[in-house]
Amino acid sequence: MGTIERMAERDERLFPAEEQYTNARTVQGAVLSACGNVKHVKSPKRFKIYSNGTLLLRITEGGGFIKWARGEFPFTAGDLLRLKHTGEAELNGACAFYYIQED
């Protein structure tokens, strides 16, 4: 089974500044753009992500909870989260975040 955990701060260079993201498009009602391997999402309500590996997630705006097979996990702006082998997870709440596949 997977896990979700809060992390201490990491090197900010992992997540480039918002203005460096390009090719914005609408996905699941959210605006998704990318800068290399890093994705930036502005979601008005909910957004599903999927990973069999590990995702790093930096919440930059808003708050809510992540719903996944093992329950719910709250988040707020400023959180840095590691999602390990969670499979499908849904971020619920108006928010903006960056994510990158760590492995």
PDB file of N, CA and C in Angstrom:
ATOM      1  N   MET A   1       0.826  -1.189   0.000  1.00  0.00           N
ATOM      2  CA  MET A   1       0.000   0.000   0.000  1.00  0.00           C
ATOM      3  C   MET A   1       0.869   1.251   0.000  1.00  0.00           C
ATOM      4  N   GLY A   2       0.330   2.316  -0.495  1.00  0.00           N
ATOM      5  CA  GLY A   2       1.059   3.560  -0.589  1.00  0.00           C
ATOM      6  C   GLY A   2       1.001   4.396   0.672  1.00  0.00           C
ATOM      7  N   THR A   3       1.750   5.502   0.631  1.00  0.00           N
ATOM      8  CA  THR A   3       1.778   6.432   1.755  1.00  0.00           C
ATOM      9  C   THR A   3       1.797   7.867   1.236  1.00  0.00           C
ATOM     10  N   ILE A   4       1.360   8.780   2.085  1.00  0.00           N
ATOM     11  CA  ILE A   4       1.485  10.215   1.836  1.00  0.00           C
ATOM     12  C   ILE A   4       2.127  10.800   3.074  1.00  0.00           C
ATOM     13  N   GLU A   5       3.161  11.632   2.882  1.00  0.00           N
ATOM     14  CA  GLU A   5       3.832  12.233   4.026  1.00  0.00           C
ATOM     15  C   GLU A   5       4.206  13.678   3.727  1.00  0.00           C
ATOM     16  N   ARG A   6       4.196  14.513   4.780  1.00  0.00           N
ATOM     17  CA  ARG A   6       4.699  15.878   4.675  1.00  0.00           C
ATOM     18  C   ARG A   6       6.206  15.822   4.770  1.00  0.00           C
ATOM     19  N   MET A   7       6.859  16.701   4.021  1.00  0.00           N
ATOM     20  CA  MET A   7       8.312  16.723   4.016  1.00  0.00           C
ATOM     21  C   MET A   7       8.821  18.072   4.488  1.00  0.00           C
ATOM     22  N   ALA A   8      10.065  18.078   4.922  1.00  0.00           N
ATOM     23  CA  ALA A   8      10.755  19.336   5.222  1.00  0.00           C
ATOM     24  C   ALA A   8      11.063  20.002   3.879  1.00  0.00           C
ATOM     25  N   GLU A   9      11.410  21.251   3.909  1.00  0.00           N
ATOM     26  CA  GLU A   9      11.727  21.991   2.686  1.00  0.00           C
ATOM     27  C   GLU A   9      12.851  21.313   1.913  1.00  0.00           C
ATOM     28  N   ARG A  10      12.742  21.374   0.595  1.00  0.00           N
ATOM     29  CA  ARG A  10      13.789  20.876  -0.291  1.00  0.00           C
ATOM     30  C   ARG A  10      14.254  22.031  -1.157  1.00  0.00           C
ATOM     31  N   ASP A  11      15.264  21.783  -1.927  1.00  0.00           N
ATOM     32  CA  ASP A  11      15.828  22.779  -2.827  1.00  0.00           C
ATOM     33  C   ASP A  11      14.742  23.323  -3.758  1.00  0.00           C
ATOM     34  N   GLU A  12      14.479  24.611  -3.716  1.00  0.00           N
ATOM     35  CA  GLU A  12      13.432  25.229  -4.525  1.00  0.00           C
ATOM     36  C   GLU A  12      13.706  25.131  -6.023  1.00  0.00           C
ATOM     37  N   ARG A  13      14.957  24.887  -6.418  1.00  0.00           N
ATOM     38  CA  ARG A  13      15.260  24.779  -7.846  1.00  0.00           C
ATOM     39  C   ARG A  13      14.549  23.596  -8.485  1.00  0.00           C
ATOM     40  N   LEU A  14      14.062  22.677  -7.680  1.00  0.00           N
ATOM     41  CA  LEU A  14      13.304  21.540  -8.185  1.00  0.00           C
ATOM     42  C   LEU A  14      12.017  22.005  -8.852  1.00  0.00           C
ATOM     43  N   PHE A  15      11.445  23.108  -8.369  1.00  0.00           N
ATOM     44  CA  PHE A  15      10.196  23.649  -8.897  1.00  0.00           C
ATOM     45  C   PHE A  15      10.461  25.038  -9.483  1.00  0.00           C
ATOM     46  N   PRO A  16      10.654  25.145 -10.803  1.00  0.00           N
ATOM     47  CA  PRO A  16      10.922  26.445 -11.427  1.00  0.00           C
ATOM     48  C   PRO A  16       9.784  27.439 -11.186  1.00  0.00           C
ATOM     49  N   ALA A  17      10.091  28.724 -11.338  1.00  0.00           N
ATOM     50  CA  ALA A  17       9.098  29.786 -11.157  1.00  0.00           C
ATOM     51  C   ALA A  17       7.945  29.618 -12.145  1.00  0.00           C
ATOM     52  N   GLU A  18       6.749  30.014 -11.729  1.00  0.00           N
ATOM     53  CA  GLU A  18       5.522  29.807 -12.510  1.00  0.00           C
ATOM     54  C   GLU A  18       5.627  30.342 -13.933  1.00  0.00           C
ATOM     55  N   GLU A  19       6.307  31.467 -14.137  1.00  0.00           N
ATOM     56  CA  GLU A  19       6.388  32.065 -15.476  1.00  0.00           C
ATOM     57  C   GLU A  19       7.208  31.227 -16.459  1.00  0.00           C
ATOM     58  N   GLN A  20       7.914  30.212 -15.989  1.00  0.00           N
ATOM     59  CA  GLN A  20       8.714  29.358 -16.880  1.00  0.00           C
ATOM     60  C   GLN A  20       7.899  28.204 -17.469  1.00  0.00           C
ATOM     61  N   TYR A  21       6.660  28.053 -17.048  1.00  0.00           N
ATOM     62  CA  TYR A  21       5.826  26.954 -17.524  1.00  0.00           C
ATOM     63  C   TYR A  21       5.119  27.361 -18.810  1.00  0.00           C
ATOM     64  N   THR A  22       5.019  26.416 -19.758  1.00  0.00           N
ATOM     65  CA  THR A  22       4.448  26.705 -21.068  1.00  0.00           C
ATOM     66  C   THR A  22       3.393  25.668 -21.440  1.00  0.00           C
ATOM     67  N   ASN A  23       2.804  25.864 -22.612  1.00  0.00           N
ATOM     68  CA  ASN A  23       1.823  24.934 -23.183  1.00  0.00           C
ATOM     69  C   ASN A  23       0.624  24.704 -22.265  1.00  0.00           C
ATOM     70  N   ALA A  24       0.102  25.774 -21.688  1.00  0.00           N
ATOM     71  CA  ALA A  24      -1.059  25.655 -20.800  1.00  0.00           C
ATOM     72  C   ALA A  24      -2.244  25.099 -21.571  1.00  0.00           C
ATOM     73  N   ARG A  25      -2.927  24.155 -20.954  1.00  0.00           N
ATOM     74  CA  ARG A  25      -4.116  23.566 -21.555  1.00  0.00           C
ATOM     75  C   ARG A  25      -5.083  23.171 -20.442  1.00  0.00           C
ATOM     76  N   THR A  26      -6.331  22.997 -20.802  1.00  0.00           N
ATOM     77  CA  THR A  26      -7.335  22.608 -19.822  1.00  0.00           C
ATOM     78  C   THR A  26      -7.396  21.083 -19.740  1.00  0.00           C
ATOM     79  N   VAL A  27      -7.283  20.574 -18.523  1.00  0.00           N
ATOM     80  CA  VAL A  27      -7.353  19.138 -18.251  1.00  0.00           C
ATOM     81  C   VAL A  27      -8.183  18.964 -16.983  1.00  0.00           C
ATOM     82  N   GLN A  28      -9.231  18.165 -17.044  1.00  0.00           N
ATOM     83  CA  GLN A  28     -10.101  17.911 -15.898  1.00  0.00           C
ATOM     84  C   GLN A  28     -10.654  19.214 -15.291  1.00  0.00           C
ATOM     85  N   GLY A  29     -10.854  20.226 -16.113  1.00  0.00           N
ATOM     86  CA  GLY A  29     -11.373  21.506 -15.634  1.00  0.00           C
ATOM     87  C   GLY A  29     -10.320  22.406 -15.013  1.00  0.00           C
ATOM     88  N   ALA A  30      -9.071  21.951 -14.971  1.00  0.00           N
ATOM     89  CA  ALA A  30      -7.959  22.722 -14.411  1.00  0.00           C
ATOM     90  C   ALA A  30      -7.050  23.199 -15.546  1.00  0.00           C
ATOM     91  N   VAL A  31      -6.178  24.156 -15.239  1.00  0.00           N
ATOM     92  CA  VAL A  31      -5.181  24.600 -16.207  1.00  0.00           C
ATOM     93  C   VAL A  31      -3.872  23.902 -15.862  1.00  0.00           C
ATOM     94  N   LEU A  32      -3.338  23.143 -16.827  1.00  0.00           N
ATOM     95  CA  LEU A  32      -2.114  22.376 -16.650  1.00  0.00           C
ATOM     96  C   LEU A  32      -1.055  22.915 -17.589  1.00  0.00           C
ATOM     97  N   SER A  33       0.134  23.201 -17.065  1.00  0.00           N
ATOM     98  CA  SER A  33       1.265  23.618 -17.885  1.00  0.00           C
ATOM     99  C   SER A  33       2.495  22.855 -17.406  1.00  0.00           C
ATOM    100  N   ALA A  34       3.572  22.930 -18.178  1.00  0.00           N
ATOM    101  CA  ALA A  34       4.759  22.146 -17.842  1.00  0.00           C
ATOM    102  C   ALA A  34       6.040  22.943 -18.056  1.00  0.00           C
ATOM    103  N   CYS A  35       7.055  22.555 -17.311  1.00  0.00           N
ATOM    104  CA  CYS A  35       8.419  23.060 -17.468  1.00  0.00           C
ATOM    105  C   CYS A  35       9.318  21.835 -17.295  1.00  0.00           C
ATOM    106  N   GLY A  36       9.726  21.236 -18.411  1.00  0.00           N
ATOM    107  CA  GLY A  36      10.471  19.984 -18.330  1.00  0.00           C
ATOM    108  C   GLY A  36       9.591  18.896 -17.743  1.00  0.00           C
ATOM    109  N   ASN A  37      10.072  18.230 -16.706  1.00  0.00           N
ATOM    110  CA  ASN A  37       9.320  17.139 -16.060  1.00  0.00           C
ATOM    111  C   ASN A  37       8.320  17.648 -15.030  1.00  0.00           C
ATOM    112  N   VAL A  38       8.379  18.919 -14.690  1.00  0.00           N
ATOM    113  CA  VAL A  38       7.532  19.464 -13.630  1.00  0.00           C
ATOM    114  C   VAL A  38       6.233  19.993 -14.221  1.00  0.00           C
ATOM    115  N   LYS A  39       5.131  19.647 -13.596  1.00  0.00           N
ATOM    116  CA  LYS A  39       3.809  20.111 -14.019  1.00  0.00           C
ATOM    117  C   LYS A  39       3.292  21.148 -13.020  1.00  0.00           C
ATOM    118  N   HIS A  40       2.555  22.138 -13.541  1.00  0.00           N
ATOM    119  CA  HIS A  40       1.909  23.140 -12.695  1.00  0.00           C
ATOM    120  C   HIS A  40       0.415  23.068 -12.959  1.00  0.00           C
ATOM    121  N   VAL A  41      -0.382  22.982 -11.904  1.00  0.00           N
ATOM    122  CA  VAL A  41      -1.832  22.830 -12.029  1.00  0.00           C
ATOM    123  C   VAL A  41      -2.526  23.914 -11.215  1.00  0.00           C
ATOM    124  N   LYS A  42      -3.506  24.580 -11.832  1.00  0.00           N
ATOM    125  CA  LYS A  42      -4.412  25.481 -11.121  1.00  0.00           C
ATOM    126  C   LYS A  42      -5.784  24.845 -11.242  1.00  0.00           C
ATOM    127  N   SER A  43      -6.278  24.351 -10.130  1.00  0.00           N
ATOM    128  CA  SER A  43      -7.520  23.585 -10.126  1.00  0.00           C
ATOM    129  C   SER A  43      -8.620  24.322  -9.372  1.00  0.00           C
ATOM    130  N   PRO A  44      -9.795  24.475  -9.999  1.00  0.00           N
ATOM    131  CA  PRO A  44     -10.893  25.160  -9.323  1.00  0.00           C
ATOM    132  C   PRO A  44     -11.620  24.290  -8.299  1.00  0.00           C
ATOM    133  N   LYS A  45     -11.481  22.970  -8.396  1.00  0.00           N
ATOM    134  CA  LYS A  45     -12.256  22.118  -7.496  1.00  0.00           C
ATOM    135  C   LYS A  45     -11.567  20.796  -7.179  1.00  0.00           C
ATOM    136  N   ARG A  46     -11.230  20.014  -8.187  1.00  0.00           N
ATOM    137  CA  ARG A  46     -10.577  18.715  -7.948  1.00  0.00           C
ATOM    138  C   ARG A  46      -9.734  18.334  -9.152  1.00  0.00           C
ATOM    139  N   PHE A  47      -8.697  17.532  -8.880  1.00  0.00           N
ATOM    140  CA  PHE A  47      -7.789  17.097  -9.937  1.00  0.00           C
ATOM    141  C   PHE A  47      -7.243  15.730  -9.561  1.00  0.00           C
ATOM    142  N   LYS A  48      -7.321  14.780 -10.489  1.00  0.00           N
ATOM    143  CA  LYS A  48      -6.814  13.434 -10.236  1.00  0.00           C
ATOM    144  C   LYS A  48      -5.393  13.293 -10.773  1.00  0.00           C
ATOM    145  N   ILE A  49      -4.540  12.652  -9.957  1.00  0.00           N
ATOM    146  CA  ILE A  49      -3.187  12.313 -10.394  1.00  0.00           C
ATOM    147  C   ILE A  49      -2.992  10.821 -10.154  1.00  0.00           C
ATOM    148  N   TYR A  50      -2.065  10.227 -10.888  1.00  0.00           N
ATOM    149  CA  TYR A  50      -1.830   8.797 -10.777  1.00  0.00           C
ATOM    150  C   TYR A  50      -0.334   8.529 -10.796  1.00  0.00           C
ATOM    151  N   SER A  51       0.105   7.652  -9.916  1.00  0.00           N
ATOM    152  CA  SER A  51       1.511   7.265  -9.922  1.00  0.00           C
ATOM    153  C   SER A  51       1.702   5.918  -9.245  1.00  0.00           C
ATOM    154  N   ASN A  52       2.489   5.074  -9.871  1.00  0.00           N
ATOM    155  CA  ASN A  52       2.911   3.827  -9.230  1.00  0.00           C
ATOM    156  C   ASN A  52       4.235   4.024  -8.507  1.00  0.00           C
ATOM    157  N   GLY A  53       4.893   5.147  -8.775  1.00  0.00           N
ATOM    158  CA  GLY A  53       6.159   5.468  -8.123  1.00  0.00           C
ATOM    159  C   GLY A  53       5.961   6.506  -7.038  1.00  0.00           C
ATOM    160  N   THR A  54       6.869   7.486  -7.015  1.00  0.00           N
ATOM    161  CA  THR A  54       6.822   8.534  -6.001  1.00  0.00           C
ATOM    162  C   THR A  54       6.659   9.896  -6.671  1.00  0.00           C
ATOM    163  N   LEU A  55       5.690  10.667  -6.195  1.00  0.00           N
ATOM    164  CA  LEU A  55       5.466  12.031  -6.671  1.00  0.00           C
ATOM    165  C   LEU A  55       5.808  13.010  -5.566  1.00  0.00           C
ATOM    166  N   LEU A  56       6.450  14.121  -5.937  1.00  0.00           N
ATOM    167  CA  LEU A  56       6.619  15.249  -5.022  1.00  0.00           C
ATOM    168  C   LEU A  56       5.598  16.286  -5.423  1.00  0.00           C
ATOM    169  N   LEU A  57       4.924  16.832  -4.449  1.00  0.00           N
ATOM    170  CA  LEU A  57       3.828  17.763  -4.679  1.00  0.00           C
ATOM    171  C   LEU A  57       4.046  18.997  -3.812  1.00  0.00           C
ATOM    172  N   ARG A  58       4.130  20.188  -4.418  1.00  0.00           N
ATOM    173  CA  ARG A  58       4.266  21.448  -3.680  1.00  0.00           C
ATOM    174  C   ARG A  58       2.971  22.226  -3.855  1.00  0.00           C
ATOM    175  N   ILE A  59       2.241  22.443  -2.766  1.00  0.00           N
ATOM    176  CA  ILE A  59       0.994  23.210  -2.805  1.00  0.00           C
ATOM    177  C   ILE A  59       1.360  24.693  -2.679  1.00  0.00           C
ATOM    178  N   THR A  60       0.938  25.511  -3.648  1.00  0.00           N
ATOM    179  CA  THR A  60       1.287  26.937  -3.619  1.00  0.00           C
ATOM    180  C   THR A  60       0.112  27.835  -3.256  1.00  0.00           C
ATOM    181  N   GLU A  61      -1.111  27.371  -3.497  1.00  0.00           N
ATOM    182  CA  GLU A  61      -2.298  28.167  -3.182  1.00  0.00           C
ATOM    183  C   GLU A  61      -3.419  27.242  -2.717  1.00  0.00           C
ATOM    184  N   GLY A  62      -4.252  27.761  -1.837  1.00  0.00           N
ATOM    185  CA  GLY A  62      -5.457  27.051  -1.438  1.00  0.00           C
ATOM    186  C   GLY A  62      -5.218  25.932  -0.439  1.00  0.00           C
ATOM    187  N   GLY A  63      -6.181  25.060  -0.353  1.00  0.00           N
ATOM    188  CA  GLY A  63      -6.112  23.943   0.569  1.00  0.00           C
ATOM    189  C   GLY A  63      -7.244  22.984   0.308  1.00  0.00           C
ATOM    190  N   GLY A  64      -7.213  21.872   1.002  1.00  0.00           N
ATOM    191  CA  GLY A  64      -8.242  20.860   0.844  1.00  0.00           C
ATOM    192  C   GLY A  64      -7.737  19.536   1.378  1.00  0.00           C
ATOM    193  N   PHE A  65      -8.030  18.475   0.647  1.00  0.00           N
ATOM    194  CA  PHE A  65      -7.573  17.165   1.064  1.00  0.00           C
ATOM    195  C   PHE A  65      -7.316  16.283  -0.156  1.00  0.00           C
ATOM    196  N   ILE A  66      -6.450  15.310   0.028  1.00  0.00           N
ATOM    197  CA  ILE A  66      -6.181  14.314  -1.001  1.00  0.00           C
ATOM    198  C   ILE A  66      -6.992  13.080  -0.634  1.00  0.00           C
ATOM    199  N   LYS A  67      -7.814  12.627  -1.553  1.00  0.00           N
ATOM    200  CA  LYS A  67      -8.600  11.418  -1.349  1.00  0.00           C
ATOM    201  C   LYS A  67      -7.912  10.296  -2.118  1.00  0.00           C
ATOM    202  N   TRP A  68      -7.668   9.194  -1.442  1.00  0.00           N
ATOM    203  CA  TRP A  68      -7.020   8.061  -2.087  1.00  0.00           C
ATOM    204  C   TRP A  68      -7.516   6.778  -1.439  1.00  0.00           C
ATOM    205  N   ALA A  69      -7.038   5.640  -1.883  1.00  0.00           N
ATOM    206  CA  ALA A  69      -7.554   4.343  -1.446  1.00  0.00           C
ATOM    207  C   ALA A  69      -7.509   4.139   0.063  1.00  0.00           C
ATOM    208  N   ARG A  70      -6.579   4.799   0.753  1.00  0.00           N
ATOM    209  CA  ARG A  70      -6.440   4.591   2.196  1.00  0.00           C
ATOM    210  C   ARG A  70      -7.088   5.689   3.026  1.00  0.00           C
ATOM    211  N   GLY A  71      -7.828   6.585   2.391  1.00  0.00           N
ATOM    212  CA  GLY A  71      -8.516   7.613   3.162  1.00  0.00           C
ATOM    213  C   GLY A  71      -8.320   9.002   2.604  1.00  0.00           C
ATOM    214  N   GLU A  72      -8.211   9.967   3.506  1.00  0.00           N
ATOM    215  CA  GLU A  72      -8.032  11.367   3.135  1.00  0.00           C
ATOM    216  C   GLU A  72      -6.847  11.946   3.883  1.00  0.00           C
ATOM    217  N   PHE A  73      -6.154  12.890   3.215  1.00  0.00           N
ATOM    218  CA  PHE A  73      -4.971  13.519   3.786  1.00  0.00           C
ATOM    219  C   PHE A  73      -5.102  15.026   3.549  1.00  0.00           C
ATOM    220  N   PRO A  74      -5.155  15.866   4.599  1.00  0.00           N
ATOM    221  CA  PRO A  74      -5.335  17.311   4.418  1.00  0.00           C
ATOM    222  C   PRO A  74      -4.068  17.985   3.888  1.00  0.00           C
ATOM    223  N   PHE A  75      -4.271  19.072   3.144  1.00  0.00           N
ATOM    224  CA  PHE A  75      -3.141  19.878   2.671  1.00  0.00           C
ATOM    225  C   PHE A  75      -3.522  21.345   2.683  1.00  0.00           C
ATOM    226  N   THR A  76      -2.497  22.193   2.706  1.00  0.00           N
ATOM    227  CA  THR A  76      -2.682  23.639   2.668  1.00  0.00           C
ATOM    228  C   THR A  76      -1.514  24.274   1.929  1.00  0.00           C
ATOM    229  N   ALA A  77      -1.673  25.528   1.525  1.00  0.00           N
ATOM    230  CA  ALA A  77      -0.606  26.235   0.818  1.00  0.00           C
ATOM    231  C   ALA A  77       0.684  26.173   1.627  1.00  0.00           C
ATOM    232  N   GLY A  78       1.778  25.891   0.952  1.00  0.00           N
ATOM    233  CA  GLY A  78       3.079  25.788   1.600  1.00  0.00           C
ATOM    234  C   GLY A  78       3.519  24.362   1.864  1.00  0.00           C
ATOM    235  N   ASP A  79       2.588  23.415   1.789  1.00  0.00           N
ATOM    236  CA  ASP A  79       2.947  22.012   2.031  1.00  0.00           C
ATOM    237  C   ASP A  79       3.797  21.446   0.907  1.00  0.00           C
ATOM    238  N   LEU A  80       4.738  20.607   1.287  1.00  0.00           N
ATOM    239  CA  LEU A  80       5.506  19.791   0.354  1.00  0.00           C
ATOM    240  C   LEU A  80       5.209  18.349   0.738  1.00  0.00           C
ATOM    241  N   LEU A  81       4.637  17.600  -0.190  1.00  0.00           N
ATOM    242  CA  LEU A  81       4.175  16.251   0.111  1.00  0.00           C
ATOM    243  C   LEU A  81       4.873  15.231  -0.778  1.00  0.00           C
ATOM    244  N   ARG A  82       5.074  14.052  -0.237  1.00  0.00           N
ATOM    245  CA  ARG A  82       5.592  12.923  -1.015  1.00  0.00           C
ATOM    246  C   ARG A  82       4.495  11.859  -1.037  1.00  0.00           C
ATOM    247  N   LEU A  83       4.072  11.494  -2.239  1.00  0.00           N
ATOM    248  CA  LEU A  83       3.074  10.449  -2.424  1.00  0.00           C
ATOM    249  C   LEU A  83       3.797   9.233  -2.985  1.00  0.00           C
ATOM    250  N   LYS A  84       3.840   8.159  -2.212  1.00  0.00           N
ATOM    251  CA  LYS A  84       4.541   6.942  -2.632  1.00  0.00           C
ATOM    252  C   LYS A  84       3.534   5.853  -2.971  1.00  0.00           C
ATOM    253  N   HIS A  85       3.576   5.412  -4.217  1.00  0.00           N
ATOM    254  CA  HIS A  85       2.764   4.276  -4.671  1.00  0.00           C
ATOM    255  C   HIS A  85       1.295   4.406  -4.272  1.00  0.00           C
ATOM    256  N   THR A  86       0.751   5.587  -4.446  1.00  0.00           N
ATOM    257  CA  THR A  86      -0.645   5.816  -4.061  1.00  0.00           C
ATOM    258  C   THR A  86      -1.625   5.390  -5.148  1.00  0.00           C
ATOM    259  N   GLY A  87      -1.123   5.118  -6.351  1.00  0.00           N
ATOM    260  CA  GLY A  87      -2.034   4.828  -7.449  1.00  0.00           C
ATOM    261  C   GLY A  87      -2.796   6.090  -7.795  1.00  0.00           C
ATOM    262  N   GLU A  88      -4.107   5.995  -7.896  1.00  0.00           N
ATOM    263  CA  GLU A  88      -4.911   7.168  -8.200  1.00  0.00           C
ATOM    264  C   GLU A  88      -5.198   7.950  -6.924  1.00  0.00           C
ATOM    265  N   ALA A  89      -4.988   9.251  -6.989  1.00  0.00           N
ATOM    266  CA  ALA A  89      -5.292  10.142  -5.867  1.00  0.00           C
ATOM    267  C   ALA A  89      -5.991  11.370  -6.436  1.00  0.00           C
ATOM    268  N   GLU A  90      -6.881  11.954  -5.657  1.00  0.00           N
ATOM    269  CA  GLU A  90      -7.654  13.111  -6.103  1.00  0.00           C
ATOM    270  C   GLU A  90      -7.441  14.264  -5.132  1.00  0.00           C
ATOM    271  N   LEU A  91      -6.969  15.397  -5.644  1.00  0.00           N
ATOM    272  CA  LEU A  91      -6.839  16.600  -4.827  1.00  0.00           C
ATOM    273  C   LEU A  91      -8.166  17.337  -4.875  1.00  0.00           C
ATOM    274  N   ASN A  92      -8.788  17.490  -3.734  1.00  0.00           N
ATOM    275  CA  ASN A  92     -10.082  18.162  -3.614  1.00  0.00           C
ATOM    276  C   ASN A  92      -9.888  19.503  -2.929  1.00  0.00           C
ATOM    277  N   GLY A  93     -10.393  20.554  -3.557  1.00  0.00           N
ATOM    278  CA  GLY A  93     -10.269  21.907  -3.035  1.00  0.00           C
ATOM    279  C   GLY A  93      -9.655  22.805  -4.088  1.00  0.00           C
ATOM    280  N   ALA A  94     -10.091  24.042  -4.130  1.00  0.00           N
ATOM    281  CA  ALA A  94      -9.505  24.999  -5.060  1.00  0.00           C
ATOM    282  C   ALA A  94      -8.052  25.217  -4.648  1.00  0.00           C
ATOM    283  N   CYS A  95      -7.114  24.948  -5.569  1.00  0.00           N
ATOM    284  CA  CYS A  95      -5.704  25.040  -5.209  1.00  0.00           C
ATOM    285  C   CYS A  95      -4.835  25.177  -6.456  1.00  0.00           C
ATOM    286  N   ALA A  96      -3.587  25.484  -6.219  1.00  0.00           N
ATOM    287  CA  ALA A  96      -2.558  25.472  -7.253  1.00  0.00           C
ATOM    288  C   ALA A  96      -1.393  24.675  -6.694  1.00  0.00           C
ATOM    289  N   PHE A  97      -0.760  23.894  -7.551  1.00  0.00           N
ATOM    290  CA  PHE A  97       0.350  23.061  -7.082  1.00  0.00           C
ATOM    291  C   PHE A  97       1.267  22.678  -8.227  1.00  0.00           C
ATOM    292  N   TYR A  98       2.491  22.290  -7.851  1.00  0.00           N
ATOM    293  CA  TYR A  98       3.469  21.728  -8.773  1.00  0.00           C
ATOM    294  C   TYR A  98       3.616  20.258  -8.417  1.00  0.00           C
ATOM    295  N   TYR A  99       3.902  19.427  -9.404  1.00  0.00           N
ATOM    296  CA  TYR A  99       4.261  18.047  -9.080  1.00  0.00           C
ATOM    297  C   TYR A  99       5.284  17.502 -10.076  1.00  0.00           C
ATOM    298  N   ILE A 100       6.070  16.561  -9.574  1.00  0.00           N
ATOM    299  CA  ILE A 100       7.099  15.934 -10.385  1.00  0.00           C
ATOM    300  C   ILE A 100       7.215  14.469  -9.953  1.00  0.00           C
ATOM    301  N   GLN A 101       7.444  13.621 -10.928  1.00  0.00           N
ATOM    302  CA  GLN A 101       7.679  12.202 -10.651  1.00  0.00           C
ATOM    303  C   GLN A 101       9.098  12.074 -10.124  1.00  0.00           C
ATOM    304  N   GLU A 102       9.247  11.582  -8.895  1.00  0.00           N
ATOM    305  CA  GLU A 102      10.571  11.465  -8.287  1.00  0.00           C
ATOM    306  C   GLU A 102      11.279  10.188  -8.738  1.00  0.00           C
ATOM    307  N   ASP A 103      10.543   9.110  -8.901  1.00  0.00           N
ATOM    308  CA  ASP A 103      11.141   7.861  -9.394  1.00  0.00           C
ATOM    309  C   ASP A 103      10.141   7.097 -10.223  1.00  0.00           C
TER     310      ASP A 103
END
